[in-house]
mmCIF file of C-alpha atoms in Angstrom:
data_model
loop_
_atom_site.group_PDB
_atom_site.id
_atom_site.type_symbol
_atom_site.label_atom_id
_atom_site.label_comp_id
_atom_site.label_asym_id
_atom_site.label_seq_id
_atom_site.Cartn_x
_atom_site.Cartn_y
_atom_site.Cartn_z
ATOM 1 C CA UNK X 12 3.629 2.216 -21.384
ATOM 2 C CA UNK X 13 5.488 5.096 -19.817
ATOM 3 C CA UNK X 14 6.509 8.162 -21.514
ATOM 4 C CA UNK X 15 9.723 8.004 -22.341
ATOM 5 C CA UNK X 16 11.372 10.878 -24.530
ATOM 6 C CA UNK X 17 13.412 9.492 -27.774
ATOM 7 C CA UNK X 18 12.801 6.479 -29.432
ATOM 8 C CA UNK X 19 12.841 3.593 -27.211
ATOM 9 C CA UNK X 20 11.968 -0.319 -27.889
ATOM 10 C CA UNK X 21 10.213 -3.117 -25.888
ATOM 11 C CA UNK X 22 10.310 -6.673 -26.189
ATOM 12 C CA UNK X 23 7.621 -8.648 -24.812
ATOM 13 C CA UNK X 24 8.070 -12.414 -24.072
ATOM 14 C CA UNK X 25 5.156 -14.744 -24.099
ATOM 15 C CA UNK X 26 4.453 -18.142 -23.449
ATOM 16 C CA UNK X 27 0.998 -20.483 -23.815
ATOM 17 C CA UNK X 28 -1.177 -16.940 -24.554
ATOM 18 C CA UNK X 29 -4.576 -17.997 -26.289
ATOM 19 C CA UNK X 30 -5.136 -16.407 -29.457
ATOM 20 C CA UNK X 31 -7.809 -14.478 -27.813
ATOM 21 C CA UNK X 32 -5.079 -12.689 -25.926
ATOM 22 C CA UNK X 33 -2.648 -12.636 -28.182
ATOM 23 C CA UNK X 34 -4.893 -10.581 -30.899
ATOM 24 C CA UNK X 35 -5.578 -7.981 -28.070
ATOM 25 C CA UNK X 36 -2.138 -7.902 -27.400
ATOM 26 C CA UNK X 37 -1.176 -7.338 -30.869
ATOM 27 C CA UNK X 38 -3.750 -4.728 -31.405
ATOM 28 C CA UNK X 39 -2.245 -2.936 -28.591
ATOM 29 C CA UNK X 40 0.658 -3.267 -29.634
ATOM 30 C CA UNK X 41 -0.026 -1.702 -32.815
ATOM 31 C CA UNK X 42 -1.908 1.313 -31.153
ATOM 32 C CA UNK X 43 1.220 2.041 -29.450
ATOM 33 C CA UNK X 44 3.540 1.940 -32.387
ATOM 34 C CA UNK X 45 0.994 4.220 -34.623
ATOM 35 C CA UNK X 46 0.844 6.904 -31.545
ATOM 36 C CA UNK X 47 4.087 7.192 -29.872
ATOM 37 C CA UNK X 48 7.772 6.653 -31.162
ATOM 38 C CA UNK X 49 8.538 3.031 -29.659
ATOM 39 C CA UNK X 50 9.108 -0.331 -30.908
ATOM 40 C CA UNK X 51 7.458 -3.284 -29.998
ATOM 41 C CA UNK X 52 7.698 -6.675 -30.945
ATOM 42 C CA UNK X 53 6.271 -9.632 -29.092
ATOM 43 C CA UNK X 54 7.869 -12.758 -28.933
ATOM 44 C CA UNK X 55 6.068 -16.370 -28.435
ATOM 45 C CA UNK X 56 8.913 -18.596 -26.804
ATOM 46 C CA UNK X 57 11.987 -16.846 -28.537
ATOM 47 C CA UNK X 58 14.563 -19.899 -29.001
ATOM 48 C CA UNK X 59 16.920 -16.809 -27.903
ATOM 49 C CA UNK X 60 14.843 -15.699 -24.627
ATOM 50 C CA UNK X 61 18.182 -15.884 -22.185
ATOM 51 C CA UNK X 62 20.194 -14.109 -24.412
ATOM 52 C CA UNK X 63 17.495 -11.235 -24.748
ATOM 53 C CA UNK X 64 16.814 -11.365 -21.658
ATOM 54 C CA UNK X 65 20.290 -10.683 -20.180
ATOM 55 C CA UNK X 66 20.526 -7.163 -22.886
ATOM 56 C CA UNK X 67 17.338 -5.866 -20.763
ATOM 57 C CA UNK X 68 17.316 -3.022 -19.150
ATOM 58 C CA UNK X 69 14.443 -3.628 -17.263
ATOM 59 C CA UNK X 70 12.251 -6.981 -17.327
ATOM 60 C CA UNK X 71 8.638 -6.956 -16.625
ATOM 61 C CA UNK X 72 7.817 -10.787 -15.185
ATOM 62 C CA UNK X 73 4.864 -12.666 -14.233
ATOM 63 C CA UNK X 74 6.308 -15.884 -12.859
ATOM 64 C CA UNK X 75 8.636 -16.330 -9.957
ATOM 65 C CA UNK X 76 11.539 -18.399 -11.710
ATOM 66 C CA UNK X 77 11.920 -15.466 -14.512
ATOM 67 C CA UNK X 78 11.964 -13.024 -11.367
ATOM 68 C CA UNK X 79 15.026 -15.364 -9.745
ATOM 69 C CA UNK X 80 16.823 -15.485 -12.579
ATOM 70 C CA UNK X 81 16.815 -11.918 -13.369
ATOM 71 C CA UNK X 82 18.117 -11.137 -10.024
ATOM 72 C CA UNK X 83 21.333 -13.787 -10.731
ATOM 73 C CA UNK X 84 21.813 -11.742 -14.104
ATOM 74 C CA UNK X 85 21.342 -8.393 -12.413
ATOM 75 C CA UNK X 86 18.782 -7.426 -14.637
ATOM 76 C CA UNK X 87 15.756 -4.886 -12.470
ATOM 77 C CA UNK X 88 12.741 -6.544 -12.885
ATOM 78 C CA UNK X 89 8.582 -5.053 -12.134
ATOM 79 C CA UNK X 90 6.859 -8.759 -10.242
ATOM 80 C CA UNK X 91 3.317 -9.236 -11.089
ATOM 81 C CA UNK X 92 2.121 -12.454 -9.362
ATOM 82 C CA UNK X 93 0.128 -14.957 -10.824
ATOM 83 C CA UNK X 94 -0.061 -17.181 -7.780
ATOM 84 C CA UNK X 95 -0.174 -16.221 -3.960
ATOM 85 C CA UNK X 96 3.577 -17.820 -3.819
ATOM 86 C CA UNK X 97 4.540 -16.074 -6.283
ATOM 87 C CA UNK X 98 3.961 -12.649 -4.369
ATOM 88 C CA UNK X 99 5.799 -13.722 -1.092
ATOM 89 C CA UNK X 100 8.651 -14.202 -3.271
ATOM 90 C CA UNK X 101 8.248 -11.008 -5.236
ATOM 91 C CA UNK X 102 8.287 -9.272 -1.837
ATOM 92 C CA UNK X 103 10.821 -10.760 -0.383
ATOM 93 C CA UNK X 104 13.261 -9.679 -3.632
ATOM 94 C CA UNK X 105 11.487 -6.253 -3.272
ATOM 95 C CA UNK X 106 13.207 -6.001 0.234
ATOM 96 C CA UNK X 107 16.615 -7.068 -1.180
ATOM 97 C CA UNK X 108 16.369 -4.366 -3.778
ATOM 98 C CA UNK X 109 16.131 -5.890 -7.273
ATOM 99 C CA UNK X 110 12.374 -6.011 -7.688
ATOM 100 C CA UNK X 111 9.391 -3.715 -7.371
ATOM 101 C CA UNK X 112 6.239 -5.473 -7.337
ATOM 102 C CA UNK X 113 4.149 -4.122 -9.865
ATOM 103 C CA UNK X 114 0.389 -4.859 -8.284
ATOM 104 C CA UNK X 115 -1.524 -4.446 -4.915
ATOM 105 C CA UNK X 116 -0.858 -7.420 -4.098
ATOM 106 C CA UNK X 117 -2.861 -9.880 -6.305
ATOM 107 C CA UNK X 118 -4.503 -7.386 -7.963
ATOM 108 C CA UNK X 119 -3.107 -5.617 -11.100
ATOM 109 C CA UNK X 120 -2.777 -1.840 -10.678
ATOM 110 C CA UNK X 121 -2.035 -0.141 -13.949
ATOM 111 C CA UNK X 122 -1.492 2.928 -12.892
ATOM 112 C CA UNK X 123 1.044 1.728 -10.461
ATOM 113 C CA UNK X 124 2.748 -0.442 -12.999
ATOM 114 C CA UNK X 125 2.656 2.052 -15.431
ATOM 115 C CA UNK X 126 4.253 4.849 -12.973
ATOM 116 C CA UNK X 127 7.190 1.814 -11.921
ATOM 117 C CA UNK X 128 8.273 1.241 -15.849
ATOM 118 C CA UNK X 129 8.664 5.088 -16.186
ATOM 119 C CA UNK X 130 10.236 6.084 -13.395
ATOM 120 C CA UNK X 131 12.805 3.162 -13.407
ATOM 121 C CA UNK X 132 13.262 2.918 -17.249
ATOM 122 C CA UNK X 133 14.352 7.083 -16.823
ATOM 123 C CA UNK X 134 16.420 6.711 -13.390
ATOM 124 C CA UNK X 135 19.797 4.842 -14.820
ATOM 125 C CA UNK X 136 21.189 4.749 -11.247
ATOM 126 C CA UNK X 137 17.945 3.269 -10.130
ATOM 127 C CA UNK X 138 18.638 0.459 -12.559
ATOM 128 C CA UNK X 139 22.222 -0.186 -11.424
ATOM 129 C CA UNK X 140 21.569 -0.257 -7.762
ATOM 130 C CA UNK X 141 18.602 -3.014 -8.575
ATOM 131 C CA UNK X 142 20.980 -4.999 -10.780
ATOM 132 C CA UNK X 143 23.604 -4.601 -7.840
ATOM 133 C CA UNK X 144 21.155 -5.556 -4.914
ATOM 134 C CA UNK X 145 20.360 -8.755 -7.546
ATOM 135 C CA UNK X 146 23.768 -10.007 -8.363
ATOM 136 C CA UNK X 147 24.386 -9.680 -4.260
ATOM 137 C CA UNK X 148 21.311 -12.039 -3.487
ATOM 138 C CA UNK X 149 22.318 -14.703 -6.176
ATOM 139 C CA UNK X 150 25.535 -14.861 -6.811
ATOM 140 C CA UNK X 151 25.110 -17.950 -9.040
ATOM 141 C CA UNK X 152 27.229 -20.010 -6.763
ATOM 142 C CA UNK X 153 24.502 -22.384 -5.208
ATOM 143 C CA UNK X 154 24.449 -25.496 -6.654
ATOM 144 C CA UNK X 155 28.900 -25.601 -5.513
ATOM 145 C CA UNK X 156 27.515 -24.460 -1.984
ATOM 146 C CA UNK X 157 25.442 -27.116 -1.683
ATOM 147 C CA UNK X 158 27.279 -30.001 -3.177
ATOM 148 C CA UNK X 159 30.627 -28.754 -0.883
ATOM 149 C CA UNK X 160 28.118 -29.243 2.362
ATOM 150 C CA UNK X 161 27.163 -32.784 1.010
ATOM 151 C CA UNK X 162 30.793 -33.795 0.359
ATOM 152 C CA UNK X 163 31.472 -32.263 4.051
ATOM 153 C CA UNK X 164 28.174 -34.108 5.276
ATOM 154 C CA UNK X 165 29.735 -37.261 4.052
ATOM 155 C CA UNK X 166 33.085 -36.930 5.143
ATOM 156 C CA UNK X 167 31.585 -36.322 8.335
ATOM 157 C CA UNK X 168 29.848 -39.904 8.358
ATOM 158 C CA UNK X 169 32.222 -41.372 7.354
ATOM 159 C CA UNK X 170 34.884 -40.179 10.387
ATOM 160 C CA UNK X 171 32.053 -41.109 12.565
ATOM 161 C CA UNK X 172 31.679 -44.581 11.519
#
């Protein structure tokens, strides 16, 4: 957790933890809150999640979708991969901008991750620029791009015909 001056508050999102993980969690959890002034609630499948979500200021994710759709809501995100797909794509968003990939590749660095949330969750201008570089790379307008190049597609077969 980085060390962040004032009162600050962190919501973390889980999904399909076992209880074994969940009580560490939670203990940790509570350390923090009993040594440091921040807030932190964890969440198991929040019926809200998108709507939380989208009033981050930065989003720590684990799974490549989450990463995507942060980028289309210009929310900066920290990657760390579960799966070896999972890091190509957290590297390729890391070029465009709106990601920093929060391991050494597969493997979790703490230190590293821990260095990322503080220096982006202080650096306000770091955290527009990422949203920017995000809402540039997905603009949210796929699914029309694609269905105008079927509709051209079939026009085209059916001039030909």
């Amino acid at each position: 957790i980085p060390n962040i001056h004032g009162p600050s508050r962190y919501e973390i999102f889980v999904s399909n933890l076992d209880s074994n993980v969940r009580y560490k969690l939670a203990n940790i959890s509570r350390r923090i809150k009993a040594t440091r002034s921040l807030e932190i609630d964890i969440y198991d499948r929040p019926l809200d999640y998108h709507a939380r979500l989208c009033n981050s200021d930065l989003a720590i994710v684990s799974g490549g979708l989450t990463a995507f759709e942060c980028a289309q809501a210009g929310i900066p995100a920290i990657g760390i991969p579960q799966y070896k797909h999972q890091l190509e794509n957290f590297k390729n968003l890391e070029r465009h901008g709106c990601l920093k990939l929060g391991s050494r590749d597969m493997v979790l660095d703490q230190e590293l991750l821990s260095n990322l949330m503080s220096s982006i969750s202080m650096d306000k201008m770091k955290r527009m620029t990422m949203s920017q570089c995000g809402l540039r790379l997905i603009d949210g307008k796929g699914l029309d791009r694609v269905v105008n190049l079927i509709i051209r597609y079939r026009d085209l077969l059916s001039i030909s015909r």
